[in-house]
Coordinates of C-alpha atoms in Angstrom, one line a residue:
M201 CA -27.6 -0.7 2.6
S202 CA -28.1 1.2 5.8
S203 CA -26.3 4.5 6.6
D204 CA -24.0 2.7 9.0
E205 CA -22.9 0.3 6.3
W206 CA -22.3 3.1 3.9
Q207 CA -20.2 4.9 6.5
L208 CA -18.2 1.7 6.9
V209 CA -17.6 1.5 3.2
V210 CA -16.6 5.1 2.9
F211 CA -14.2 4.8 5.9
T212 CA -12.5 1.7 4.5
A213 CA -12.2 3.3 1.0
S214 CA -10.8 6.5 2.5
M215 CA -8.3 4.6 4.6
A216 CA -7.2 2.5 1.6
L217 CA -6.8 5.7 -0.5
M218 CA -4.8 7.4 2.2
A219 CA -2.6 4.3 2.6
T220 CA -2.0 4.2 -1.2
L221 CA -1.2 7.9 -1.4
C222 CA 1.3 7.6 1.5
L223 CA 2.8 4.5 -0.2
I224 CA 3.4 6.0 -3.6
P225 CA 6.3 8.5 -3.0
P226 CA 8.6 6.1 -1.0
G227 CA 7.4 3.2 -3.1
V228 CA 8.4 4.8 -6.4
V229 CA 11.8 5.8 -5.0
L230 CA 12.4 2.2 -3.8
A231 CA 11.2 0.7 -7.1
W232 CA 13.5 3.0 -9.0
W233 CA 16.4 2.1 -6.7
L234 CA 15.8 -1.6 -7.2
A235 CA 15.3 -1.1 -11.0
R236 CA 18.3 1.1 -11.7
R237 CA 20.9 0.4 -9.0
N238 CA 23.0 -2.6 -8.0
W239 CA 24.6 -2.8 -4.6
R240 CA 25.7 -5.3 -2.0
G241 CA 22.7 -6.5 0.0
K242 CA 20.1 -5.7 -2.8
M243 CA 18.7 -9.2 -2.6
V244 CA 18.1 -8.8 1.2
V245 CA 16.1 -5.6 0.5
E246 CA 14.1 -7.3 -2.3
T247 CA 13.3 -10.1 0.1
L248 CA 12.2 -7.7 2.8
V249 CA 10.0 -5.8 0.3
S250 CA 8.2 -9.1 -0.7
L251 CA 7.8 -10.5 2.8
P252 CA 4.3 -9.2 3.4
L253 CA 3.2 -11.2 0.4
V254 CA 4.2 -14.5 2.0
L255 CA 4.1 -13.9 5.8
P256 CA 0.7 -14.6 7.5
P257 CA -0.9 -11.2 7.8
V258 CA -1.3 -11.6 11.5
V259 CA 2.5 -12.0 11.8
T260 CA 3.0 -8.7 10.0
G261 CA 0.4 -7.1 12.3
L262 CA 2.2 -8.5 15.3
L263 CA 5.5 -7.0 14.2
L264 CA 3.8 -3.7 13.6
L265 CA 2.2 -3.9 17.0
K266 CA 5.5 -4.6 18.6
A267 CA 7.3 -1.7 16.8
F268 CA 4.6 1.0 17.1
S269 CA 3.2 0.3 20.6
R270 CA 4.2 2.6 23.4
R271 CA 6.9 0.2 24.4
G272 CA 8.2 -0.2 20.8
V273 CA 11.1 1.7 19.4
L274 CA 9.1 3.5 16.8
G275 CA 6.0 4.0 18.9
A276 CA 8.0 5.5 21.8
W277 CA 9.8 7.8 19.4
L278 CA 6.7 9.1 17.8
E279 CA 5.0 9.7 21.1
E280 CA 8.0 11.5 22.5
Q281 CA 8.8 13.6 19.5
W282 CA 5.4 14.3 18.1
G283 CA 2.9 13.2 20.7
L284 CA 1.4 10.6 18.3
E285 CA -0.2 7.4 19.3
V286 CA -0.5 4.9 16.4
V287 CA -1.7 1.6 17.8
F288 CA -5.5 1.1 17.9
T289 CA -6.2 4.4 16.1
W290 CA -7.0 5.2 12.5
K291 CA -3.3 5.8 11.9
A292 CA -2.7 2.1 12.7
V293 CA -5.3 1.2 10.0
V294 CA -3.4 3.3 7.4
L295 CA -0.1 1.8 8.5
A296 CA -1.4 -1.8 8.2
L297 CA -3.0 -1.2 4.8
A298 CA 0.1 0.5 3.4
T299 CA 2.4 -2.2 4.7
M300 CA 0.4 -5.1 3.3
S301 CA -0.1 -3.3 -0.1
S302 CA 3.5 -2.2 -0.5
P303 CA 4.8 -5.4 -2.2
L304 CA 2.2 -5.2 -5.0
F305 CA 2.9 -1.5 -5.6
V306 CA 6.7 -1.8 -5.5
R307 CA 6.9 -4.9 -7.7
T308 CA 4.6 -3.4 -10.3
A309 CA 6.2 0.0 -10.3
R310 CA 9.7 -1.6 -10.6
A311 CA 8.6 -3.6 -13.7
A312 CA 7.3 -0.4 -15.2
L313 CA 10.5 1.5 -14.5
E314 CA 12.7 -1.4 -15.8
A315 CA 10.7 -1.2 -19.1
V316 CA 11.9 2.4 -19.7
D317 CA 14.7 2.4 -22.3
P318 CA 17.9 3.5 -20.6
R319 CA 19.1 5.0 -23.8
L320 CA 16.4 7.7 -23.6
E321 CA 17.6 8.5 -20.1
Q322 CA 21.2 8.7 -21.3
Q323 CA 20.3 11.0 -24.2
A324 CA 18.7 13.4 -21.7
R325 CA 21.8 13.3 -19.6
T326 CA 24.0 14.2 -22.6
L327 CA 21.8 17.2 -23.2
G328 CA 22.7 18.4 -19.7
A329 CA 19.8 17.1 -17.6
G330 CA 20.6 16.1 -14.0
E331 CA 19.5 12.8 -12.5
W332 CA 16.3 14.3 -10.9
R333 CA 15.3 16.0 -14.0
V334 CA 15.8 12.8 -16.0
F335 CA 13.7 11.0 -13.6
F336 CA 10.8 13.4 -13.5
T337 CA 10.8 14.3 -17.2
V338 CA 11.7 11.0 -18.9
T339 CA 11.6 8.0 -16.6
L340 CA 8.5 8.6 -14.5
P341 CA 6.3 9.9 -17.4
M342 CA 7.1 6.8 -19.5
A343 CA 6.4 4.5 -16.5
A344 CA 3.3 6.4 -15.4
R345 CA 0.8 3.8 -16.5
G346 CA 2.6 1.0 -14.7
V347 CA 2.9 3.1 -11.6
M348 CA -0.8 3.9 -11.7
A349 CA -1.6 0.2 -12.2
G350 CA 0.5 -0.6 -9.2
A351 CA -1.4 2.0 -7.2
L352 CA -4.7 0.6 -8.2
L353 CA -3.6 -2.9 -7.2
A354 CA -2.3 -1.6 -3.9
F355 CA -5.7 0.2 -3.3
A356 CA -7.6 -3.0 -4.1
R357 CA -5.3 -5.0 -1.7
A358 CA -5.8 -2.4 1.0
L359 CA -9.6 -2.8 0.7
G360 CA -9.4 -6.5 1.5
E361 CA -6.8 -6.4 4.3
F362 CA -7.8 -8.1 7.5
G363 CA -5.2 -9.9 9.5
A364 CA -2.6 -7.1 10.1
T365 CA -5.3 -4.5 10.6
V366 CA -7.1 -6.4 13.3
M367 CA -3.8 -7.0 15.1
V368 CA -2.5 -3.4 15.2
A369 CA -5.8 -1.4 15.0
G370 CA -8.3 -3.7 16.5
N371 CA -12.1 -3.5 16.0
I372 CA -13.3 -0.2 17.4
P373 CA -16.6 0.8 15.8
G374 CA -16.5 4.2 14.1
E375 CA -12.7 4.4 14.6
T376 CA -10.8 1.4 13.3
T377 CA -13.4 -1.0 11.9
T378 CA -12.8 -1.6 8.3
L379 CA -15.0 -3.5 5.8
P380 CA -13.2 -6.9 6.1
V381 CA -13.2 -6.7 9.9
A382 CA -16.9 -5.8 9.9
I383 CA -17.7 -8.7 7.6
Y384 CA -15.9 -11.1 10.0
H385 CA -17.7 -9.5 13.0
A386 CA -21.1 -9.8 11.3
V387 CA -20.5 -13.5 10.6
Q388 CA -19.5 -14.1 14.2
L389 CA -22.7 -12.4 15.4
G390 CA -24.8 -14.4 12.9
Q391 CA -25.7 -11.3 10.9
D392 CA -25.5 -13.1 7.6
E393 CA -27.5 -10.6 5.5
K394 CA -25.3 -7.7 6.6
A395 CA -22.2 -9.8 5.9
W396 CA -23.3 -10.6 2.4
H397 CA -24.2 -6.9 1.7
L398 CA -20.7 -5.8 2.7
A399 CA -19.1 -8.7 0.9
A400 CA -20.9 -7.8 -2.3
V401 CA -19.7 -4.2 -2.1
A402 CA -16.1 -5.4 -1.4
V403 CA -16.2 -7.6 -4.5
V404 CA -17.5 -4.9 -6.8
V405 CA -15.0 -2.2 -5.7
S406 CA -12.1 -4.7 -5.8
F407 CA -13.2 -5.9 -9.2
L408 CA -13.3 -2.4 -10.6
A409 CA -9.9 -1.5 -9.2
V410 CA -8.2 -4.7 -10.5
G411 CA -10.0 -4.3 -13.9
L412 CA -8.8 -0.8 -14.3
S413 CA -5.3 -1.9 -13.3
E414 CA -5.4 -4.6 -16.0
I415 CA -6.5 -2.0 -18.6
L416 CA -3.5 0.2 -17.8
V417 CA -1.1 -2.6 -17.9
R418 CA -2.4 -3.8 -21.3
R419 CA -2.2 -0.3 -22.8
R420 CA 1.4 0.0 -21.5
S421 CA 2.3 -3.3 -23.0
G422 CA 0.7 -2.4 -26.3

C-alpha cells in the first residue's frame, strides 16, 4: 500500500477510535438507565436508541446535517457559544460514526448490565455503599467484558460507516475522507486495484474487532 493509503487507514481508525471513546461514557449511563430503571416513555427512548440500526444511513446523515449545520439548532448554538463548526469537518466524521455505532454499543452494554445479579448490588447497599459506589465497584466491573465487547462492535461498525458520514462530512481529501468513502470514490474513478487494497484492509480490521468481541462475549457467558 502507498503512503496515502496508509494515512487514509490511520485516519479512519483514529476517527473510529475517537467516536467509540466519546460514545462509551454516555452509552454506559444510558445502558444502565435502560437496564435498571422503569419509567413512562421508556419504550420511546429504546426505539430512538435503535433507530440508526434500521433507518437508511443517509437519512440519519441528513438529520445530523440539518441539526448541526449553521442554520440548525445545535450547529448554531455550538458556533455561538464555542465557535465550533461541525459540518464538513473531522468533527462531523466523529459525530456520524458515533451516532451510527451507538445502537450496537448500548444494546450490548445493556445486556451485560442486566446480567449482573441485583442481589450483589443490594448487598453492597446494605453495607453502606451509595449508588455511584455500587455502580463503579460492583456493577461496572462485573459487566466490563460485555461493555468492552460492545465497544469493539461499535469500533468495527464505525470503520465501515459510509452513508451518514458522506452526508454530514462529505469527501474532503485529507480532512473528512474515510476508508469506505475512499473505496466508493476509487470505484467511481475506475481505480479497482486501490479499491480492492482498501477493501481488504477494511475486512481484516473489522474481522479482528468482531472476533475479539466474540471472544469477550463467550468468556462472559462462560
